[in-house]
Amino acid sequence: MIHLYYGDGKGKTTAALGMAVRAAGSGMRVLLVQFLKPEQSSERSLLRTVENIVLFPCPQKVRFTFEMNQPELAAAKTYYQDFFERAVCPAHQALYGMLILDEVFSLCDCGILKEEALFSFLSGYRGRAELVLTGHTVPARCIALCDYVSHIKKVRHPFDHGAAARRGIEF
């Protein structure tokens, strides 16, 4: 089945990682693919030690798209389009019981991945793996393809008042 955690609230990745831990604890093999996050994201150091969870390699450094110039943005599009295609290959769907695509919809939000590519993948998804997706904004046609849908809404967040992201809490 397809699971979706989306919205502007905190906890989307946390919910997806909770599913990964539960699945791994039951003996299911999990592939975690994180988009727009660096290899040093804090959760990755612990998850590397968990049996049955495999981490798809992330870039060493990730910049926000609004910080990129046009050549950097073009390079990011090429990189992440290939990253997406490698992540969703049919072989992964056969090897793993769960495939997590963390922040996959954020690729579309910032114009790095065409929404049509993601919709095409979802509409044709017939893998045996549970598919877990996260992101901020999700088109209605993609929501309609999901079996579990959780909309996580922000009520208040310290970012609204200029607080910086904190290691171990936001990253």
PDB file of C-alpha atoms in Angstrom:
ATOM      1  CA  MET A   1       0.000   0.000   0.000  1.00  0.00           C
ATOM      2  CA  ILE A   2       0.991   3.632  -0.395  1.00  0.00           C
ATOM      3  CA  HIS A   3       1.362   5.823   2.711  1.00  0.00           C
ATOM      4  CA  LEU A   4       1.567   9.620   2.602  1.00  0.00           C
ATOM      5  CA  TYR A   5       2.607  12.111   5.281  1.00  0.00           C
ATOM      6  CA  TYR A   6       2.382  15.678   4.039  1.00  0.00           C
ATOM      7  CA  GLY A   7       1.781  19.256   5.073  1.00  0.00           C
ATOM      8  CA  ASP A   8       3.565  22.184   6.664  1.00  0.00           C
ATOM      9  CA  GLY A   9       3.759  20.663  10.143  1.00  0.00           C
ATOM     10  CA  LYS A  10       6.704  19.022  11.869  1.00  0.00           C
ATOM     11  CA  GLY A  11       6.745  15.231  12.050  1.00  0.00           C
ATOM     12  CA  LYS A  12       6.438  13.896   8.498  1.00  0.00           C
ATOM     13  CA  THR A  13       9.899  12.362   8.369  1.00  0.00           C
ATOM     14  CA  THR A  14       9.578  11.271  11.990  1.00  0.00           C
ATOM     15  CA  ALA A  15       6.390   9.348  11.168  1.00  0.00           C
ATOM     16  CA  ALA A  16       8.014   7.710   8.143  1.00  0.00           C
ATOM     17  CA  LEU A  17      11.075   6.725  10.184  1.00  0.00           C
ATOM     18  CA  GLY A  18       8.818   5.298  12.878  1.00  0.00           C
ATOM     19  CA  MET A  19       7.315   3.057  10.207  1.00  0.00           C
ATOM     20  CA  ALA A  20      10.830   2.047   9.135  1.00  0.00           C
ATOM     21  CA  VAL A  21      11.766   1.041  12.676  1.00  0.00           C
ATOM     22  CA  ARG A  22       8.537  -0.916  13.155  1.00  0.00           C
ATOM     23  CA  ALA A  23       8.955  -2.713   9.829  1.00  0.00           C
ATOM     24  CA  ALA A  24      12.642  -3.484  10.471  1.00  0.00           C
ATOM     25  CA  GLY A  25      11.778  -4.790  13.928  1.00  0.00           C
ATOM     26  CA  SER A  26       9.389  -7.278  12.352  1.00  0.00           C
ATOM     27  CA  GLY A  27      12.090  -8.519   9.986  1.00  0.00           C
ATOM     28  CA  MET A  28      11.046  -6.495   6.948  1.00  0.00           C
ATOM     29  CA  ARG A  29      13.853  -4.996   4.849  1.00  0.00           C
ATOM     30  CA  VAL A  30      13.519  -1.227   4.457  1.00  0.00           C
ATOM     31  CA  LEU A  31      15.152   1.112   1.938  1.00  0.00           C
ATOM     32  CA  LEU A  32      15.248   4.726   3.093  1.00  0.00           C
ATOM     33  CA  VAL A  33      15.712   7.303   0.348  1.00  0.00           C
ATOM     34  CA  GLN A  34      15.974  10.920   1.510  1.00  0.00           C
ATOM     35  CA  PHE A  35      15.786  13.749  -0.989  1.00  0.00           C
ATOM     36  CA  LEU A  36      17.260  17.207  -0.354  1.00  0.00           C
ATOM     37  CA  LYS A  37      18.953  16.030   2.834  1.00  0.00           C
ATOM     38  CA  PRO A  38      22.681  15.546   3.410  1.00  0.00           C
ATOM     39  CA  GLU A  39      24.424  12.343   4.423  1.00  0.00           C
ATOM     40  CA  GLN A  40      25.084  13.918   7.855  1.00  0.00           C
ATOM     41  CA  SER A  41      21.404  14.319   8.765  1.00  0.00           C
ATOM     42  CA  SER A  42      21.267  13.148  12.396  1.00  0.00           C
ATOM     43  CA  GLU A  43      18.774  10.310  12.005  1.00  0.00           C
ATOM     44  CA  ARG A  44      21.052   8.590   9.503  1.00  0.00           C
ATOM     45  CA  SER A  45      23.813   7.939  12.069  1.00  0.00           C
ATOM     46  CA  LEU A  46      21.447   5.846  14.186  1.00  0.00           C
ATOM     47  CA  LEU A  47      19.597   4.193  11.319  1.00  0.00           C
ATOM     48  CA  ARG A  48      22.907   2.907   9.876  1.00  0.00           C
ATOM     49  CA  THR A  49      23.102   0.645  12.946  1.00  0.00           C
ATOM     50  CA  VAL A  50      19.585  -0.807  12.629  1.00  0.00           C
ATOM     51  CA  GLU A  51      19.397  -4.258  11.117  1.00  0.00           C
ATOM     52  CA  ASN A  52      17.116  -4.450   8.061  1.00  0.00           C
ATOM     53  CA  ILE A  53      17.296  -0.704   7.282  1.00  0.00           C
ATOM     54  CA  VAL A  54      19.374   0.244   4.247  1.00  0.00           C
ATOM     55  CA  LEU A  55      20.170   3.895   3.577  1.00  0.00           C
ATOM     56  CA  PHE A  56      20.302   5.091  -0.016  1.00  0.00           C
ATOM     57  CA  PRO A  57      23.391   7.345  -0.217  1.00  0.00           C
ATOM     58  CA  CYS A  58      22.753  11.082   0.078  1.00  0.00           C
ATOM     59  CA  PRO A  59      24.961  13.924  -1.092  1.00  0.00           C
ATOM     60  CA  GLN A  60      27.544  15.146   1.413  1.00  0.00           C
ATOM     61  CA  LYS A  61      26.173  18.688   1.269  1.00  0.00           C
ATOM     62  CA  VAL A  62      22.778  20.026   0.247  1.00  0.00           C
ATOM     63  CA  ARG A  63      21.951  23.685  -0.337  1.00  0.00           C
ATOM     64  CA  PHE A  64      18.500  25.211  -0.364  1.00  0.00           C
ATOM     65  CA  THR A  65      17.346  25.827  -3.926  1.00  0.00           C
ATOM     66  CA  PHE A  66      16.755  29.531  -3.206  1.00  0.00           C
ATOM     67  CA  GLU A  67      20.491  29.797  -2.463  1.00  0.00           C
ATOM     68  CA  MET A  68      21.455  28.329  -5.859  1.00  0.00           C
ATOM     69  CA  ASN A  69      22.334  30.215  -9.016  1.00  0.00           C
ATOM     70  CA  GLN A  70      21.002  28.989 -12.382  1.00  0.00           C
ATOM     71  CA  PRO A  71      23.909  26.610 -13.205  1.00  0.00           C
ATOM     72  CA  GLU A  72      23.719  25.090  -9.703  1.00  0.00           C
ATOM     73  CA  LEU A  73      19.959  24.663 -10.007  1.00  0.00           C
ATOM     74  CA  ALA A  74      20.352  22.993 -13.416  1.00  0.00           C
ATOM     75  CA  ALA A  75      22.956  20.619 -11.954  1.00  0.00           C
ATOM     76  CA  ALA A  76      20.648  19.845  -8.995  1.00  0.00           C
ATOM     77  CA  LYS A  77      17.794  19.008 -11.400  1.00  0.00           C
ATOM     78  CA  THR A  78      19.985  16.583 -13.334  1.00  0.00           C
ATOM     79  CA  TYR A  79      21.353  15.029 -10.144  1.00  0.00           C
ATOM     80  CA  TYR A  80      17.986  14.521  -8.429  1.00  0.00           C
ATOM     81  CA  GLN A  81      16.165  13.300 -11.528  1.00  0.00           C
ATOM     82  CA  ASP A  82      18.773  10.538 -11.793  1.00  0.00           C
ATOM     83  CA  PHE A  83      18.644  10.023  -7.999  1.00  0.00           C
ATOM     84  CA  PHE A  84      14.847   9.575  -8.208  1.00  0.00           C
ATOM     85  CA  GLU A  85      15.054   7.109 -11.116  1.00  0.00           C
ATOM     86  CA  ARG A  86      17.669   4.992  -9.309  1.00  0.00           C
ATOM     87  CA  ALA A  87      15.643   5.070  -6.081  1.00  0.00           C
ATOM     88  CA  VAL A  88      12.388   3.850  -7.605  1.00  0.00           C
ATOM     89  CA  CYS A  89      13.834   1.180  -9.888  1.00  0.00           C
ATOM     90  CA  PRO A  90      11.821  -2.079  -9.940  1.00  0.00           C
ATOM     91  CA  ALA A  91      14.735  -4.013  -8.402  1.00  0.00           C
ATOM     92  CA  HIS A  92      14.346  -2.043  -5.165  1.00  0.00           C
ATOM     93  CA  GLN A  93      10.655  -2.823  -5.082  1.00  0.00           C
ATOM     94  CA  ALA A  94      11.504  -6.529  -5.242  1.00  0.00           C
ATOM     95  CA  LEU A  95      14.362  -6.458  -2.688  1.00  0.00           C
ATOM     96  CA  TYR A  96      12.646  -4.497   0.060  1.00  0.00           C
ATOM     97  CA  GLY A  97       9.405  -4.808   1.964  1.00  0.00           C
ATOM     98  CA  MET A  98       9.252  -1.046   2.472  1.00  0.00           C
ATOM     99  CA  LEU A  99      10.483   1.819   0.324  1.00  0.00           C
ATOM    100  CA  ILE A 100      10.513   5.279   1.930  1.00  0.00           C
ATOM    101  CA  LEU A 101      10.824   8.343  -0.307  1.00  0.00           C
ATOM    102  CA  ASP A 102      11.348  11.104   2.232  1.00  0.00           C
ATOM    103  CA  GLU A 103      10.736  14.638   0.906  1.00  0.00           C
ATOM    104  CA  VAL A 104       9.993  13.333  -2.586  1.00  0.00           C
ATOM    105  CA  PHE A 105       7.184  15.854  -3.070  1.00  0.00           C
ATOM    106  CA  SER A 106       9.562  18.633  -2.061  1.00  0.00           C
ATOM    107  CA  LEU A 107      11.492  17.886  -5.257  1.00  0.00           C
ATOM    108  CA  CYS A 108       8.384  18.929  -7.179  1.00  0.00           C
ATOM    109  CA  ASP A 109       7.719  21.930  -4.910  1.00  0.00           C
ATOM    110  CA  CYS A 110      11.079  23.470  -5.784  1.00  0.00           C
ATOM    111  CA  GLY A 111      10.946  22.580  -9.490  1.00  0.00           C
ATOM    112  CA  ILE A 112      13.655  19.922  -9.433  1.00  0.00           C
ATOM    113  CA  LEU A 113      11.434  16.982 -10.401  1.00  0.00           C
ATOM    114  CA  LYS A 114       8.465  17.270 -12.713  1.00  0.00           C
ATOM    115  CA  GLU A 115       5.211  16.435 -10.986  1.00  0.00           C
ATOM    116  CA  GLU A 116       4.293  14.289 -13.995  1.00  0.00           C
ATOM    117  CA  ALA A 117       7.281  11.976 -13.359  1.00  0.00           C
ATOM    118  CA  LEU A 118       6.194  11.372  -9.781  1.00  0.00           C
ATOM    119  CA  PHE A 119       2.534  10.960 -10.735  1.00  0.00           C
ATOM    120  CA  SER A 120       3.481   8.493 -13.456  1.00  0.00           C
ATOM    121  CA  PHE A 121       5.506   6.430 -10.969  1.00  0.00           C
ATOM    122  CA  LEU A 122       2.679   6.447  -8.405  1.00  0.00           C
ATOM    123  CA  SER A 123      -0.094   5.659 -10.852  1.00  0.00           C
ATOM    124  CA  GLY A 124       1.846   2.675 -12.183  1.00  0.00           C
ATOM    125  CA  TYR A 125       3.111   1.472  -8.797  1.00  0.00           C
ATOM    126  CA  ARG A 126       2.539  -2.248  -8.390  1.00  0.00           C
ATOM    127  CA  GLY A 127       5.526  -3.074  -6.200  1.00  0.00           C
ATOM    128  CA  ARG A 128       5.296  -5.518  -3.368  1.00  0.00           C
ATOM    129  CA  ALA A 129       6.960  -3.010  -1.051  1.00  0.00           C
ATOM    130  CA  GLU A 130       4.966  -0.707   1.178  1.00  0.00           C
ATOM    131  CA  LEU A 131       5.627   2.742  -0.255  1.00  0.00           C
ATOM    132  CA  VAL A 132       5.970   5.652   2.187  1.00  0.00           C
ATOM    133  CA  LEU A 133       6.070   9.234   0.865  1.00  0.00           C
ATOM    134  CA  THR A 134       6.602  12.599   2.533  1.00  0.00           C
ATOM    135  CA  GLY A 135       6.548  16.201   1.422  1.00  0.00           C
ATOM    136  CA  HIS A 136       4.941  19.571   1.923  1.00  0.00           C
ATOM    137  CA  THR A 137       2.535  20.168  -0.941  1.00  0.00           C
ATOM    138  CA  VAL A 138       0.924  17.204  -2.693  1.00  0.00           C
ATOM    139  CA  PRO A 139      -1.337  17.448  -5.741  1.00  0.00           C
ATOM    140  CA  ALA A 140      -4.850  16.062  -5.278  1.00  0.00           C
ATOM    141  CA  ARG A 141      -4.326  13.529  -8.053  1.00  0.00           C
ATOM    142  CA  CYS A 142      -1.367  12.054  -6.130  1.00  0.00           C
ATOM    143  CA  ILE A 143      -3.281  12.033  -2.846  1.00  0.00           C
ATOM    144  CA  ALA A 144      -6.024  10.060  -4.587  1.00  0.00           C
ATOM    145  CA  LEU A 145      -3.539   7.250  -5.346  1.00  0.00           C
ATOM    146  CA  CYS A 146      -2.535   6.766  -1.692  1.00  0.00           C
ATOM    147  CA  ASP A 147      -4.074   4.252   0.695  1.00  0.00           C
ATOM    148  CA  TYR A 148      -3.049   6.024   3.928  1.00  0.00           C
ATOM    149  CA  VAL A 149      -3.016   9.814   3.972  1.00  0.00           C
ATOM    150  CA  SER A 150      -1.989  11.955   6.946  1.00  0.00           C
ATOM    151  CA  HIS A 151      -2.035  15.736   6.591  1.00  0.00           C
ATOM    152  CA  ILE A 152       0.233  17.255   9.217  1.00  0.00           C
ATOM    153  CA  LYS A 153      -0.650  20.887   9.821  1.00  0.00           C
ATOM    154  CA  LYS A 154       1.542  23.413  11.573  1.00  0.00           C
ATOM    155  CA  VAL A 155      -0.118  25.411  14.302  1.00  0.00           C
ATOM    156  CA  ARG A 156       3.074  27.044  15.606  1.00  0.00           C
ATOM    157  CA  HIS A 157       6.772  26.615  14.880  1.00  0.00           C
ATOM    158  CA  PRO A 158       9.844  28.477  16.216  1.00  0.00           C
ATOM    159  CA  PHE A 159      10.939  29.152  12.603  1.00  0.00           C
ATOM    160  CA  ASP A 160       8.033  31.615  12.430  1.00  0.00           C
ATOM    161  CA  HIS A 161       9.865  33.783  14.956  1.00  0.00           C
ATOM    162  CA  GLY A 162      13.317  33.475  13.405  1.00  0.00           C
ATOM    163  CA  ALA A 163      14.656  30.519  15.405  1.00  0.00           C
ATOM    164  CA  ALA A 164      17.358  28.540  13.625  1.00  0.00           C
ATOM    165  CA  ALA A 165      17.139  24.793  13.010  1.00  0.00           C
ATOM    166  CA  ARG A 166      18.614  22.762  15.865  1.00  0.00           C
ATOM    167  CA  ARG A 167      20.691  19.603  15.515  1.00  0.00           C
ATOM    168  CA  GLY A 168      18.807  16.601  16.829  1.00  0.00           C
ATOM    169  CA  ILE A 169      15.472  18.381  16.583  1.00  0.00           C
ATOM    170  CA  GLU A 170      15.073  19.710  13.025  1.00  0.00           C
ATOM    171  CA  PHE A 171      18.029  17.964  11.419  1.00  0.00           C
TER     172      PHE A 171
END
